[in-house]
Coordinates of C-alpha atoms in Angstrom, one line a residue:
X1 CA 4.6 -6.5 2.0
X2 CA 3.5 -5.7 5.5
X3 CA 2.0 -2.5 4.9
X4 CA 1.2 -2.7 9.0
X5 CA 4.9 -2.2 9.6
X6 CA 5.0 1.3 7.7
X7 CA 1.2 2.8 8.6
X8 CA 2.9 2.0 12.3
X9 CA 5.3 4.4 11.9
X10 CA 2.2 7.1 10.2
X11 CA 0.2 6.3 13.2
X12 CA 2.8 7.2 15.7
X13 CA 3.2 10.4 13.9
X14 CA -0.7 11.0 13.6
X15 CA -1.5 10.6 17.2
X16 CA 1.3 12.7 18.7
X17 CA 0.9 15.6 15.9
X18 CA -2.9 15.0 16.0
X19 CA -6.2 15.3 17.4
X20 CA -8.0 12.1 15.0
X21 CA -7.3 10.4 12.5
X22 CA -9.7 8.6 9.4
X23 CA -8.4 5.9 7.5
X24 CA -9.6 5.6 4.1
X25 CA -9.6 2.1 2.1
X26 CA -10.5 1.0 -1.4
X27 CA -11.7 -2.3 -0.2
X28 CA -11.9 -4.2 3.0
X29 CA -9.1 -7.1 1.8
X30 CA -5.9 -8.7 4.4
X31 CA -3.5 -6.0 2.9
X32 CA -5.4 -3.1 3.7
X33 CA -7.5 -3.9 6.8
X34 CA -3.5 -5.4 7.8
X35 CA -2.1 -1.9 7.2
X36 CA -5.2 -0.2 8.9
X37 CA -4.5 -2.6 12.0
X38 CA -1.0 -1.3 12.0
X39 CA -2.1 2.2 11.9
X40 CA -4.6 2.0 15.2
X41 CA -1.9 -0.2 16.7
X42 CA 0.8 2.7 16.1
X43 CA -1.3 5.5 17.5
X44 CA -2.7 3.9 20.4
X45 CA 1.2 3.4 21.4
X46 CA 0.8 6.9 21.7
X47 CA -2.6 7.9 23.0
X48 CA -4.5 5.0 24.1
X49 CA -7.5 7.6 23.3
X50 CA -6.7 8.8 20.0
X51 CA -9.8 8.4 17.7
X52 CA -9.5 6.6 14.5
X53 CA -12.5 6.2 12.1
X54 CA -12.1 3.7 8.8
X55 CA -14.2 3.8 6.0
X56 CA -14.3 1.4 3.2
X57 CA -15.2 2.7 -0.5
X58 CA -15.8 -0.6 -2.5
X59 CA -13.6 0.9 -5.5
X60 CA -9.9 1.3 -6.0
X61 CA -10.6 4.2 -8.7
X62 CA -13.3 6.6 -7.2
X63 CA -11.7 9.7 -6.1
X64 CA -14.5 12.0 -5.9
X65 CA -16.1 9.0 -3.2
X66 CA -12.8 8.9 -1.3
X67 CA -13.2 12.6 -1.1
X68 CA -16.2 13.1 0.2
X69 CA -15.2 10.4 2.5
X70 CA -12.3 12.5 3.6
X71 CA -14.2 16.0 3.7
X72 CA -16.8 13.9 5.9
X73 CA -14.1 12.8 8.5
X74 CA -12.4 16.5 9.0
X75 CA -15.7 17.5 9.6
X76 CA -15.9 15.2 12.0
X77 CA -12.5 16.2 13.7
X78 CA -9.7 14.2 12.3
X79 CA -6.5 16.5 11.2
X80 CA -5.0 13.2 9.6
X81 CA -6.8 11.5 7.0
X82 CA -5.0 8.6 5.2
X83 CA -5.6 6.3 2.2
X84 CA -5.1 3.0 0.8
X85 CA -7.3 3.0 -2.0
X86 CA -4.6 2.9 -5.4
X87 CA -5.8 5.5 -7.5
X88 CA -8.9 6.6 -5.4
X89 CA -6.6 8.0 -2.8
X90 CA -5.8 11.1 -5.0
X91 CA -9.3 12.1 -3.3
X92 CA -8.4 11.9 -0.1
X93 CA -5.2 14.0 -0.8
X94 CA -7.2 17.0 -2.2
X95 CA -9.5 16.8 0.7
X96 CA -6.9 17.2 3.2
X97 CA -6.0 20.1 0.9
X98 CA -9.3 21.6 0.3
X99 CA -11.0 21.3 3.2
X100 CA -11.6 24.7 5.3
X101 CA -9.7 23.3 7.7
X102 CA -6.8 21.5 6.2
X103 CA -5.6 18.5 7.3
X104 CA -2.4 16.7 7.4
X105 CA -2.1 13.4 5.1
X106 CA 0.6 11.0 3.9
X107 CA 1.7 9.4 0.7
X108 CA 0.7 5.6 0.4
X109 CA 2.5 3.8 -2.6
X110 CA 2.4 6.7 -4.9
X111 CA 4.4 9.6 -3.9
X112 CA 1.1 12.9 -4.3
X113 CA 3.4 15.0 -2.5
X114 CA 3.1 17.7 -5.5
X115 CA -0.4 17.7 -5.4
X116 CA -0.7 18.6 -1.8
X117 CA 3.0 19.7 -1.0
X118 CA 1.7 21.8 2.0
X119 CA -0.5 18.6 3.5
X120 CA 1.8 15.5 2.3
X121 CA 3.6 15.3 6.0
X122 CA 5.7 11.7 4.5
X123 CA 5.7 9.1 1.9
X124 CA 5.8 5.4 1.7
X125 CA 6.9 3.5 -1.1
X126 CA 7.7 0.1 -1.7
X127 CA 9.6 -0.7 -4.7
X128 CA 8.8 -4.5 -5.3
X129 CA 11.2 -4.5 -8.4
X130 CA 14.1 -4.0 -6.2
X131 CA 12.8 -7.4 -3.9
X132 CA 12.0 -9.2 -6.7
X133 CA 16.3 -8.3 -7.9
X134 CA 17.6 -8.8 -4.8
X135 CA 15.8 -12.6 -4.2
X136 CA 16.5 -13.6 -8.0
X137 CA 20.3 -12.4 -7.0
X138 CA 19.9 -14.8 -3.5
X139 CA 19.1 -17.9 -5.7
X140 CA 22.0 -17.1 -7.9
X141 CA 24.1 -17.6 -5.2
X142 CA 22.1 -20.4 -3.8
X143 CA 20.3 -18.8 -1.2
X144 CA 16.9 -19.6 -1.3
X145 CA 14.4 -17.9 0.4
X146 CA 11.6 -19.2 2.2
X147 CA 8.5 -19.8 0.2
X148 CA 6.9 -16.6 1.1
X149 CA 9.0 -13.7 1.8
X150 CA 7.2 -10.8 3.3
X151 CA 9.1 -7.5 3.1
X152 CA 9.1 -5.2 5.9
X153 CA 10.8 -2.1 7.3
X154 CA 13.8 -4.2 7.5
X155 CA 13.8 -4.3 3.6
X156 CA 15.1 -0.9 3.2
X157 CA 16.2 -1.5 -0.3
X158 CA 11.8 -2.0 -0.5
X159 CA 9.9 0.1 1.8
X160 CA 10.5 3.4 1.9
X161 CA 9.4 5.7 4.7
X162 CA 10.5 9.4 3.8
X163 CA 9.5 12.8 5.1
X164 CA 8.6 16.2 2.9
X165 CA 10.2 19.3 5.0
X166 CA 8.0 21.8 2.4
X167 CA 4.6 20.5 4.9
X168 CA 3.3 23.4 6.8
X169 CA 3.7 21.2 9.6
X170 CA 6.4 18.8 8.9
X171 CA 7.4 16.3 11.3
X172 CA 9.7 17.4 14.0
X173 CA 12.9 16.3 14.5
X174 CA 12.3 14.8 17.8
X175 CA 9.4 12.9 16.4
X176 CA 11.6 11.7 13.7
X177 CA 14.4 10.6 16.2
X178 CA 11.4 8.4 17.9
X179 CA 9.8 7.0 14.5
X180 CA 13.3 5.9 13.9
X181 CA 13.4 4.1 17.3
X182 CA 10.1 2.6 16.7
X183 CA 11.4 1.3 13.4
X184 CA 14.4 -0.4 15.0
X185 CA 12.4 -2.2 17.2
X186 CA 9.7 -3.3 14.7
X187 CA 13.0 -4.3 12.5
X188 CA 14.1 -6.1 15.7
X189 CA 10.8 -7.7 16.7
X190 CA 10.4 -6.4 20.0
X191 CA 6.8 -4.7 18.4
X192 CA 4.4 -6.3 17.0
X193 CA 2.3 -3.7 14.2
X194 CA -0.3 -6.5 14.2
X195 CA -2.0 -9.8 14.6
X196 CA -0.7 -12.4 13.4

């Protein structure tokens, strides 16, 4: 999956609803540093200026580091705080609810609206089982895809980009009407989320 496709679209959102941002990954791999890259990319589209900070925890399940990590970067003035960090994320979630001044977050591959329903300003999902039907179905019909398939925004069947109305500050319609536009335009190519 390109993850930068989607943490595009969250950085967009970020740096028009937001003063800073801090990214918060389980470790520094290609999928996650790829999806952080998206993220700057997506803000700075916005506000060339907009501060993002990234932090690296070393550990996919430590949610009271990915906290503290969190908790450290609101301190530090970012109203959006993000993870990618599998279970460790749940940290970062309560942080952005917790804190004593609370910040907005998103859902990365696990939908924690619930747990934060007043922070959680959208949710990405991508449902691999439904890529994995959908290519077995191709070579069934003797399509076969190329030897790597990479899904993106244009897998809508895959990634799923959705927004919770219940946030204290959900994301305006007019922002939503330009996320969409973004998307088409990743979809068709004419941006780039990353490096290649």
């Amino acid at each position: 999956t390109d993850a930068s496709q989607p943490f595009y679209l969250m950085g967009a959102i970020a740096a028009t609803m937001g003063k800073g941002a801090g990214l918060i990954g389980g470790m520094e791999i290609p999928p996650i540093s790829q999806a952080f890259e998206g993220f700057v990319n997506g803000a700075k589209s916005v506000n060339p200026d907009f501060p993002v900070s990234t932090v690296y925890l070393g550990s996919f399940t430590d949610a009271s580091a990915a906290k503290e990590a969190a908790f450290s970067m609101i301190s530090q003035g970012s109203d959006f705080v993000v993870p990618n960090a599998n279970s460790a994320g749940m940290g970062v979630i309560q942080a952005a609810r917790e804190a004593s001044t609370p910040a907005a977050t998103f859902s990365v591959y696990s939908d924690y609206t619930n747990a934060a329903p007043k922070n959680v300003l959208g949710t990405f999902l991508a449902d691999y089982g439904q890529g994995i039907v959908r290519i077995v179905s191709d070579i069934k019909n003797g399509s076969v895809p190329a030897s790597n398939v990479e899904f993106g925004l244009k897998d809508t069947d895959v990634i799923k980009f959705t927004y919770n109305d219940a946030a204290t500050r959900p994301v305006p319609a007019d922002l939503r009407k330009t996320i969409d536009d973004i998307s088409s335009k990743i979809v068709a190519g004419e941006i780039r989320t990353r490096a290649k």
